[in-house]
CSV table of C-alpha atoms in Angstrom, one decimal:
chain,number,residue,atom,x,y,z
N,2,UNK,CA,149.3,108.9,94.5
N,3,UNK,CA,152.0,109.2,91.9
N,4,UNK,CA,153.9,106.0,90.6
N,5,UNK,CA,156.3,104.5,87.7
N,6,UNK,CA,155.8,101.1,86.3
N,7,UNK,CA,156.5,98.5,89.1
N,8,UNK,CA,156.9,100.5,91.9
N,9,UNK,CA,155.5,101.0,95.3
N,10,UNK,CA,152.2,103.2,95.0
N,11,UNK,CA,151.3,105.2,98.0
N,12,UNK,CA,148.8,108.2,98.9
N,13,UNK,CA,150.2,111.1,100.2
N,14,UNK,CA,147.9,114.3,101.7
N,15,UNK,CA,148.6,117.7,99.8
N,16,UNK,CA,147.9,120.9,101.8
N,17,UNK,CA,149.7,123.3,100.0
N,18,UNK,CA,150.4,124.8,96.4
N,19,UNK,CA,154.2,124.0,96.8
N,20,UNK,CA,153.6,120.4,97.4
N,21,UNK,CA,151.0,120.0,94.6
N,22,UNK,CA,153.7,121.9,91.8
N,23,UNK,CA,156.7,119.4,93.4
N,24,UNK,CA,154.4,116.2,92.7
N,25,UNK,CA,153.7,117.9,89.4
N,26,UNK,CA,157.3,118.5,88.6
N,27,UNK,CA,158.4,114.9,89.0
N,28,UNK,CA,157.3,114.0,85.8
N,29,UNK,CA,155.6,110.7,86.8
N,30,UNK,CA,153.9,108.3,84.1
N,31,UNK,CA,151.2,108.1,86.2
N,32,UNK,CA,149.3,110.7,88.8
N,33,UNK,CA,146.1,110.0,90.5
N,34,UNK,CA,144.7,112.6,92.6
N,35,UNK,CA,141.9,111.8,95.5
N,36,UNK,CA,139.3,114.7,96.3
N,37,UNK,CA,136.9,113.4,99.3
N,38,UNK,CA,134.2,114.9,101.4
N,39,UNK,CA,133.9,115.0,105.2
N,40,UNK,CA,130.6,113.1,104.6
N,41,UNK,CA,128.3,112.4,101.7
N,42,UNK,CA,126.5,116.0,101.5
N,43,UNK,CA,129.2,117.9,102.6
N,44,UNK,CA,131.4,120.4,100.3
N,45,UNK,CA,134.5,118.9,99.0
N,46,UNK,CA,137.8,119.3,101.1
N,47,UNK,CA,139.6,121.5,98.6
N,48,UNK,CA,139.8,125.0,98.1
N,49,UNK,CA,138.7,127.2,95.2
N,50,UNK,CA,142.0,127.8,94.6
N,51,UNK,CA,143.7,124.6,95.0
N,52,UNK,CA,140.8,122.9,92.6
N,53,UNK,CA,141.3,125.8,89.9
N,54,UNK,CA,145.4,124.7,90.0
N,55,UNK,CA,145.0,121.4,90.1
N,56,UNK,CA,142.4,120.9,87.1
N,57,UNK,CA,144.5,123.4,85.1
N,58,UNK,CA,147.9,122.0,85.5
N,59,UNK,CA,146.1,118.3,84.4
N,60,UNK,CA,144.4,119.8,81.6
N,61,UNK,CA,141.4,118.3,83.0
N,62,UNK,CA,138.5,118.2,80.2
N,63,UNK,CA,135.6,120.5,81.1
N,64,UNK,CA,133.1,117.9,80.8
N,65,UNK,CA,134.0,116.5,84.1
N,66,UNK,CA,132.8,119.6,85.6
N,67,UNK,CA,129.3,118.2,85.3
N,68,UNK,CA,130.6,115.2,87.7
N,69,UNK,CA,132.2,117.7,90.0
N,70,UNK,CA,129.2,119.8,90.4
N,71,UNK,CA,127.2,116.7,91.9
N,72,UNK,CA,129.6,116.6,95.0
N,73,UNK,CA,128.4,120.0,96.3
N,74,UNK,CA,127.1,120.9,99.3
N,75,UNK,CA,123.6,120.1,99.8
N,76,UNK,CA,121.0,119.5,102.3
N,77,UNK,CA,118.8,116.7,100.6
N,78,UNK,CA,119.5,113.6,98.2
N,79,UNK,CA,119.3,116.0,95.1
N,80,UNK,CA,120.2,114.6,91.8
N,81,UNK,CA,120.4,111.2,92.6
N,82,UNK,CA,118.9,110.6,89.1
N,83,UNK,CA,121.8,112.4,87.3
N,84,UNK,CA,124.5,110.9,85.4
N,85,UNK,CA,127.4,112.2,83.1
N,86,UNK,CA,129.6,110.4,81.3
N,87,UNK,CA,132.0,111.3,78.3
N,88,UNK,CA,134.9,109.9,76.2
N,89,UNK,CA,136.7,112.0,74.0
N,90,UNK,CA,139.6,110.7,72.0
N,91,UNK,CA,141.6,113.5,70.4
N,92,UNK,CA,142.6,113.3,66.9
N,93,UNK,CA,146.5,112.1,66.1
N,94,UNK,CA,148.4,115.3,65.3
N,95,UNK,CA,149.4,115.9,61.3
N,96,UNK,CA,153.5,114.5,62.0
N,97,UNK,CA,152.0,111.6,63.8
N,98,UNK,CA,149.9,110.3,61.0
N,99,UNK,CA,152.7,111.2,58.5
N,100,UNK,CA,154.9,109.1,60.9
N,101,UNK,CA,152.4,106.4,61.3
N,102,UNK,CA,153.2,106.3,64.8
N,103,UNK,CA,151.6,103.4,66.8
N,104,UNK,CA,151.3,105.0,70.1
N,105,UNK,CA,147.7,105.2,69.6
N,106,UNK,CA,145.7,108.1,70.5
N,107,UNK,CA,145.3,110.3,73.6
N,108,UNK,CA,141.7,110.4,75.0
N,109,UNK,CA,139.8,111.6,78.1
N,110,UNK,CA,137.3,109.5,80.0
N,111,UNK,CA,135.1,110.9,82.6
N,112,UNK,CA,131.8,109.6,84.2
N,113,UNK,CA,130.3,109.1,87.6
N,114,UNK,CA,129.2,105.8,88.8
N,115,UNK,CA,126.5,105.0,91.6
N,116,UNK,CA,126.4,102.4,94.0
N,117,UNK,CA,125.4,101.3,97.3
N,118,UNK,CA,127.0,100.5,100.5
N,119,UNK,CA,126.1,100.3,104.1
N,120,UNK,CA,126.1,103.7,106.1
N,121,UNK,CA,126.9,102.2,109.5
N,122,UNK,CA,124.0,104.3,111.4
N,123,UNK,CA,121.6,103.3,113.8
N,124,UNK,CA,118.7,104.9,111.7
N,125,UNK,CA,117.3,104.5,108.8
N,126,UNK,CA,116.2,101.2,109.0
N,127,UNK,CA,117.6,100.7,105.5
N,128,UNK,CA,121.3,99.9,106.5
N,129,UNK,CA,122.2,100.8,102.8
N,130,UNK,CA,122.4,104.3,100.9
N,131,UNK,CA,123.1,105.7,97.5
N,132,UNK,CA,126.6,106.6,96.7
N,133,UNK,CA,128.5,107.6,93.6
N,134,UNK,CA,132.0,108.4,92.8
N,135,UNK,CA,133.6,110.7,90.3
N,136,UNK,CA,136.2,109.3,87.9
N,137,UNK,CA,138.6,111.0,85.3
N,138,UNK,CA,141.6,109.8,83.3
N,139,UNK,CA,143.6,111.7,80.7
N,140,UNK,CA,145.9,109.7,78.8
N,141,UNK,CA,148.5,110.9,76.3
N,142,UNK,CA,150.0,109.2,73.5
N,143,UNK,CA,152.6,111.7,73.2
N,144,UNK,CA,154.1,111.5,76.5
N,145,UNK,CA,153.0,108.4,77.6
N,146,UNK,CA,151.5,109.3,80.7
N,147,UNK,CA,148.1,109.0,82.5
N,148,UNK,CA,146.6,111.4,84.8
N,149,UNK,CA,143.2,110.6,87.3
N,150,UNK,CA,140.9,112.2,89.2
N,151,UNK,CA,138.7,110.5,91.9
N,152,UNK,CA,136.0,112.3,93.8
N,153,UNK,CA,134.7,110.9,96.8
N,154,UNK,CA,136.2,107.4,96.1
N,155,UNK,CA,135.8,104.7,99.1
N,156,UNK,CA,138.6,103.3,100.8
N,157,UNK,CA,137.7,99.8,98.9
N,158,UNK,CA,138.4,101.4,95.5
N,159,UNK,CA,141.7,103.3,96.7
N,160,UNK,CA,143.4,100.3,98.1
N,161,UNK,CA,142.6,98.3,94.7
N,162,UNK,CA,143.6,101.0,92.6
N,163,UNK,CA,146.9,100.9,94.6
N,164,UNK,CA,147.5,97.6,94.3
N,165,UNK,CA,146.7,97.6,90.4
N,166,UNK,CA,149.0,100.5,89.8
N,167,UNK,CA,151.6,98.5,92.1
N,168,UNK,CA,151.2,95.7,89.2
N,169,UNK,CA,154.1,95.3,86.6
N,170,UNK,CA,151.9,93.7,83.7
N,171,UNK,CA,149.1,96.2,83.7
N,172,UNK,CA,149.8,99.2,85.3
N,173,UNK,CA,151.5,100.8,82.5
N,174,UNK,CA,149.6,104.1,81.1
N,175,UNK,CA,148.7,102.9,77.8
N,176,UNK,CA,147.1,99.7,79.8
N,177,UNK,CA,145.5,101.8,82.4
N,178,UNK,CA,142.1,101.7,80.8
N,179,UNK,CA,141.6,98.7,82.4
N,180,UNK,CA,141.3,100.3,85.5
N,181,UNK,CA,137.5,101.5,85.0
N,182,UNK,CA,136.5,97.7,85.3
N,183,UNK,CA,138.2,97.5,88.4
N,184,UNK,CA,136.0,100.7,89.7
N,185,UNK,CA,132.7,99.8,88.0
N,186,UNK,CA,133.0,95.9,89.2
N,187,UNK,CA,133.6,97.2,93.1
N,188,UNK,CA,130.8,99.6,92.6
N,189,UNK,CA,128.4,96.5,91.7
N,190,UNK,CA,129.5,94.2,94.9
N,191,UNK,CA,127.0,95.5,97.2
N,192,UNK,CA,124.1,95.2,94.9
N,193,UNK,CA,123.4,91.8,95.4
N,194,UNK,CA,123.8,92.2,99.2
N,195,UNK,CA,120.8,95.1,98.8
N,196,UNK,CA,118.9,93.1,96.8
N,197,UNK,CA,118.5,90.6,99.6
N,198,UNK,CA,117.8,92.5,102.1
N,199,UNK,CA,114.9,94.4,99.8
N,200,UNK,CA,113.3,91.0,99.0
N,201,UNK,CA,113.2,90.0,102.4
N,202,UNK,CA,111.7,93.4,103.7
N,203,UNK,CA,109.2,92.7,100.7
N,204,UNK,CA,108.5,89.2,101.5
N,205,UNK,CA,107.5,90.4,105.2
N,206,UNK,CA,104.8,92.7,104.0
N,207,UNK,CA,103.8,89.9,101.3
N,208,UNK,CA,103.0,87.5,104.1
N,209,UNK,CA,101.0,89.8,106.1
N,210,UNK,CA,98.9,90.7,102.6
N,211,UNK,CA,98.4,87.0,102.0
N,212,UNK,CA,98.0,85.5,105.5
N,213,UNK,CA,96.0,88.4,107.3
N,214,UNK,CA,92.7,87.7,108.3
N,215,UNK,CA,89.7,89.8,106.5
N,216,UNK,CA,88.1,90.0,110.2
N,217,UNK,CA,91.2,91.2,111.9
N,218,UNK,CA,93.4,89.0,114.5
N,219,UNK,CA,91.0,86.2,115.9
N,220,UNK,CA,93.9,85.0,118.0
N,221,UNK,CA,97.2,85.7,119.5
N,222,UNK,CA,99.9,85.5,116.7
N,223,UNK,CA,97.7,86.0,113.9
N,224,UNK,CA,99.1,88.6,111.4
N,225,UNK,CA,97.4,91.9,111.1
N,226,UNK,CA,97.6,94.0,107.8
N,227,UNK,CA,96.6,97.2,108.6
N,228,UNK,CA,97.0,101.0,107.1
N,229,UNK,CA,100.8,101.0,108.2
N,230,UNK,CA,101.8,97.9,106.2
N,231,UNK,CA,100.0,99.9,103.2
N,232,UNK,CA,102.2,102.7,103.7
N,233,UNK,CA,105.3,100.7,103.9
N,234,UNK,CA,104.6,99.0,100.7
N,235,UNK,CA,104.4,102.4,99.1
N,236,UNK,CA,107.6,103.3,100.5
N,237,UNK,CA,109.1,100.7,99.3
N,238,UNK,CA,107.9,100.7,95.8
N,239,UNK,CA,109.1,104.7,95.7
N,240,UNK,CA,112.6,103.1,96.8
N,241,UNK,CA,112.7,100.2,94.5
N,242,UNK,CA,111.4,103.0,91.6
N,243,UNK,CA,114.3,104.9,92.8
N,244,UNK,CA,116.9,102.4,92.3
N,245,UNK,CA,115.6,100.9,89.2
N,246,UNK,CA,116.7,104.3,87.4
N,247,UNK,CA,119.7,104.3,89.4
N,248,UNK,CA,120.5,100.8,87.7
N,249,UNK,CA,119.2,102.3,84.5
N,250,UNK,CA,121.9,105.1,84.5
N,251,UNK,CA,124.9,102.6,85.4
N,252,UNK,CA,123.7,100.4,82.4
N,253,UNK,CA,123.5,103.3,79.9
N,254,UNK,CA,127.3,104.0,81.3
N,255,UNK,CA,128.6,100.4,81.1
N,256,UNK,CA,127.1,100.5,77.6
N,257,UNK,CA,128.7,104.2,76.9
N,258,UNK,CA,132.1,102.5,77.7
N,259,UNK,CA,131.8,99.4,75.9
N,260,UNK,CA,131.2,101.4,72.7
N,261,UNK,CA,134.1,104.0,73.4
N,262,UNK,CA,136.7,101.1,74.4
N,263,UNK,CA,135.9,99.4,71.1
N,264,UNK,CA,136.8,103.1,69.5
N,265,UNK,CA,139.9,103.5,71.4
N,266,UNK,CA,140.9,99.7,70.7
N,267,UNK,CA,140.4,100.8,66.7
N,268,UNK,CA,143.0,103.5,67.0
N,269,UNK,CA,145.5,101.8,69.2
N,270,UNK,CA,148.6,99.1,68.7
N,271,UNK,CA,147.4,95.7,68.0
N,272,UNK,CA,149.4,94.6,70.9
N,273,UNK,CA,146.8,95.7,73.5
N,274,UNK,CA,144.2,93.5,71.8
N,275,UNK,CA,144.4,91.1,74.7
N,276,UNK,CA,144.0,93.8,77.1
N,277,UNK,CA,140.9,95.3,75.4
N,278,UNK,CA,139.3,92.0,75.1
N,279,UNK,CA,139.6,91.7,79.0
N,280,UNK,CA,138.1,95.1,79.6
N,281,UNK,CA,135.2,94.4,77.5
N,282,UNK,CA,134.7,90.9,79.3
N,283,UNK,CA,134.3,93.0,82.5
N,284,UNK,CA,132.3,95.4,81.2
N,285,UNK,CA,129.7,92.7,79.9
N,286,UNK,CA,130.0,91.0,83.2
N,287,UNK,CA,129.4,94.7,84.6
N,288,UNK,CA,126.5,95.3,82.5
N,289,UNK,CA,124.7,91.9,83.2
N,290,UNK,CA,125.0,92.3,86.8
N,291,UNK,CA,123.3,95.7,86.7
N,292,UNK,CA,120.5,94.5,84.1
N,293,UNK,CA,120.1,91.4,86.6
N,294,UNK,CA,119.6,93.5,89.6
N,295,UNK,CA,117.2,95.5,87.1
N,296,UNK,CA,115.1,92.7,86.4
N,297,UNK,CA,114.8,92.0,90.2
N,298,UNK,CA,113.9,95.5,90.8
N,299,UNK,CA,111.4,95.4,88.2
N,300,UNK,CA,109.8,91.9,89.3
N,301,UNK,CA,109.4,93.4,92.7
N,302,UNK,CA,107.8,96.3,91.6
N,303,UNK,CA,105.6,94.2,89.6
N,304,UNK,CA,104.6,92.2,92.7
N,305,UNK,CA,104.1,95.0,94.6
N,306,UNK,CA,101.5,96.7,92.9
N,307,UNK,CA,99.3,93.6,93.2
N,308,UNK,CA,100.1,93.1,97.2
N,309,UNK,CA,99.1,96.7,97.5
N,310,UNK,CA,95.6,96.1,95.8
N,311,UNK,CA,95.1,92.8,97.8
N,312,UNK,CA,96.0,94.9,101.2
N,313,UNK,CA,93.9,98.2,100.0
N,314,UNK,CA,91.1,95.3,99.2
N,315,UNK,CA,91.2,94.1,102.6
N,316,UNK,CA,91.5,97.5,104.2
N,317,UNK,CA,88.1,98.3,102.1
N,318,UNK,CA,86.6,94.9,103.2
N,319,UNK,CA,87.1,95.6,107.0
N,320,UNK,CA,86.0,99.4,106.6
N,321,UNK,CA,82.7,98.2,104.9
N,322,UNK,CA,82.2,95.7,107.8
N,323,UNK,CA,82.8,98.3,110.2
N,324,UNK,CA,80.5,100.7,108.5
N,325,UNK,CA,77.8,97.8,108.3
N,326,UNK,CA,78.4,97.3,112.2
N,327,UNK,CA,77.8,100.9,113.1
N,328,UNK,CA,75.0,101.3,111.0
N,329,UNK,CA,73.5,98.0,112.7
N,330,UNK,CA,74.4,100.0,116.2
N,331,UNK,CA,72.8,103.3,115.0
N,332,UNK,CA,69.6,101.3,114.2
N,333,UNK,CA,69.5,99.8,117.4
N,334,UNK,CA,70.2,103.2,119.1
N,335,UNK,CA,67.5,104.3,117.1
N,336,UNK,CA,65.0,101.6,117.8
N,337,UNK,CA,65.6,102.5,121.7
N,338,UNK,CA,65.0,106.1,121.1
N,339,UNK,CA,61.8,105.6,119.6
N,340,UNK,CA,61.0,103.4,122.6
N,341,UNK,CA,62.0,105.8,125.4
N,342,UNK,CA,59.8,108.6,123.2
N,343,UNK,CA,56.8,106.3,123.7
N,344,UNK,CA,57.9,105.7,127.4
N,345,UNK,CA,58.0,109.6,128.1
N,346,UNK,CA,54.8,110.2,125.8
N,347,UNK,CA,53.2,107.5,128.1
N,348,UNK,CA,54.6,109.2,131.3
N,349,UNK,CA,53.6,112.6,130.2
N,350,UNK,CA,50.2,111.8,129.7
N,351,UNK,CA,50.2,109.8,133.3
N,352,UNK,CA,51.4,113.0,134.7
N,353,UNK,CA,48.7,115.4,132.6
N,354,UNK,CA,45.8,112.9,134.5
N,355,UNK,CA,47.5,113.1,138.0
N,356,UNK,CA,47.7,116.9,137.6
N,357,UNK,CA,44.0,116.9,136.9
N,358,UNK,CA,43.1,114.4,139.5
N,359,UNK,CA,45.2,116.8,141.9
N,360,UNK,CA,43.2,119.8,140.7
N,361,UNK,CA,40.2,118.2,141.3
N,362,UNK,CA,41.1,117.0,145.1
N,363,UNK,CA,42.4,120.9,145.5
N,364,UNK,CA,39.3,122.1,144.2
N,365,UNK,CA,36.9,119.7,146.5
N,366,UNK,CA,39.2,120.3,149.6
N,367,UNK,CA,38.8,124.2,148.8
N,368,UNK,CA,35.2,123.7,149.0
N,369,UNK,CA,34.8,121.8,152.0
N,370,UNK,CA,38.1,123.2,154.0
N,371,UNK,CA,35.8,125.9,155.5
N,372,UNK,CA,32.8,124.2,156.2
N,373,UNK,CA,35.1,121.3,157.9
N,374,UNK,CA,37.1,124.2,160.0
N,375,UNK,CA,33.5,125.8,160.8
N,376,UNK,CA,32.3,122.3,162.1
N,377,UNK,CA,35.2,121.5,164.3
N,378,UNK,CA,35.6,125.0,165.7
N,379,UNK,CA,31.8,125.2,166.4
N,380,UNK,CA,32.2,121.4,167.9
N,381,UNK,CA,34.7,122.5,170.3
N,382,UNK,CA,33.9,124.0,173.8
N,383,UNK,CA,34.6,127.3,173.0
N,384,UNK,CA,31.4,127.7,172.1
N,385,UNK,CA,28.3,127.0,174.1
N,386,UNK,CA,24.3,127.1,172.9
N,387,UNK,CA,22.3,127.9,175.9
N,388,UNK,CA,18.9,126.5,175.3
N,389,UNK,CA,17.0,128.2,178.1
N,390,UNK,CA,18.6,131.8,176.7
N,391,UNK,CA,18.4,131.0,172.7
N,392,UNK,CA,22.2,132.4,172.4
N,393,UNK,CA,25.6,131.1,171.5
N,394,UNK,CA,28.1,132.0,174.1
N,395,UNK,CA,32.1,132.1,173.7
N,396,UNK,CA,34.0,130.3,176.5
N,397,UNK,CA,36.2,132.4,178.8
N,398,UNK,CA,39.3,130.5,177.8
N,399,UNK,CA,39.0,130.9,173.7
N,400,UNK,CA,42.2,133.2,174.1
N,401,UNK,CA,44.1,129.9,174.8
N,402,UNK,CA,42.9,128.7,171.7
N,403,UNK,CA,43.7,132.1,169.8
N,404,UNK,CA,47.2,132.3,171.2
N,405,UNK,CA,48.7,128.7,170.8
N,406,UNK,CA,47.3,128.6,167.2
N,407,UNK,CA,49.1,132.0,166.5
N,408,UNK,CA,52.3,130.7,168.3
N,409,UNK,CA,52.1,127.7,166.4
N,410,UNK,CA,51.7,128.7,162.8
N,411,UNK,CA,54.1,131.6,163.5
N,412,UNK,CA,57.0,129.2,164.7
N,413,UNK,CA,56.1,127.2,161.4
N,414,UNK,CA,56.3,129.9,159.4
N,415,UNK,CA,59.6,130.9,160.8
N,416,UNK,CA,61.5,127.4,160.8
N,417,UNK,CA,60.3,127.2,156.7
N,418,UNK,CA,61.9,130.7,156.0
N,419,UNK,CA,65.3,130.0,158.0
N,420,UNK,CA,65.7,126.9,156.3
N,421,UNK,CA,64.9,128.7,152.9
N,422,UNK,CA,67.5,131.1,153.6
N,423,UNK,CA,70.1,128.5,154.3
N,424,UNK,CA,69.3,126.9,151.4
N,425,UNK,CA,69.8,129.9,148.9
N,426,UNK,CA,73.1,130.8,150.8
N,427,UNK,CA,74.6,127.3,150.4
N,428,UNK,CA,73.8,127.6,146.8
N,429,UNK,CA,75.4,130.7,146.3
N,430,UNK,CA,78.7,129.5,148.3
N,431,UNK,CA,78.7,126.4,145.3
N,432,UNK,CA,78.4,128.6,142.5
N,433,UNK,CA,81.4,130.9,143.9
N,434,UNK,CA,83.6,127.5,144.6
N,435,UNK,CA,82.8,126.4,141.2
N,436,UNK,CA,83.9,129.8,139.5
């Protein structure tokens, strides 16, 4: 963007060296170049040759390269805690001192400011993300020209600067130091809304810690604080500490600019005193806002440590009760096991006694079975005792007894053998199916 005083300012896209050289040859009182990224972690949308030629033609201070390096391509939120700022006031030339000119001194101002803004994505659940913008200004007291370089400036910042450059009163190059307060205050606007979001998320976790029941949910709707809430508190506390560091960097930047603006005022003409008073007031407001947000975050961190200890104590109490309940159940199971062992011992003793009884019965049966068999056999009509002849006579049909006995005995043995073979075959088939 190029503009003279009281002229319309508009942004133009530069895609060639010819257009860049043509704009540089116009000799505008103010030139503003904005370099952006496709998204926050992508590379800058400018080639290395364009970048080198642009910074060479503008005479950009080498210290600004530290700020440029922050906007390199990256895969994660690296160097969120890095900040760079410098104000280089150029001493006047010898002939200017002798002529006692009242144009003031030339100076370079460069820094990066971190701010929060809504990212507009469904994930993560936190609707805000940390962003930053790089700012560089060079004012030449000799030519009364001012050059600006903005890196990854938001559309809102660019619109506000465009409106500011169109102002006839404050857009003169020697007064453009006022625009730094516009950039800083713009970066401070969304912090309050973000603080409200963080406090709301913190309050929900606090309620769970304060109102949860030690013994868990007793009825529907009871609040339950578990390990996931403890993890959320740790994540939130870590995020708060990161934000505290970011605010420290912004506060340090505001104080640095206040001090250096006083140095620039001391070397400038007295007619700019009102303008320097205005930027000092704006910088004071910026520092106060950042310190207020810083104190709110410090309070949340201090409170979170107490809530974490409370939730941890609740978890420990529940764990102790659960361990006690488990120990009680284990004791009950042990007692049941002892009783079962006693019962098994009694059953074993009873089985031993039964076995001994069966052995006794088997012994008695073995002793009396032959005698019983002989008594039965000789008591049948197959054997007849003849008194006259004094002899034992075998009946002629004794063979019937032998044949029927052998047949029934053989049939019994055959049936048992058949049943046994079928049982073994069935067991083999079941084993094959199981494999």
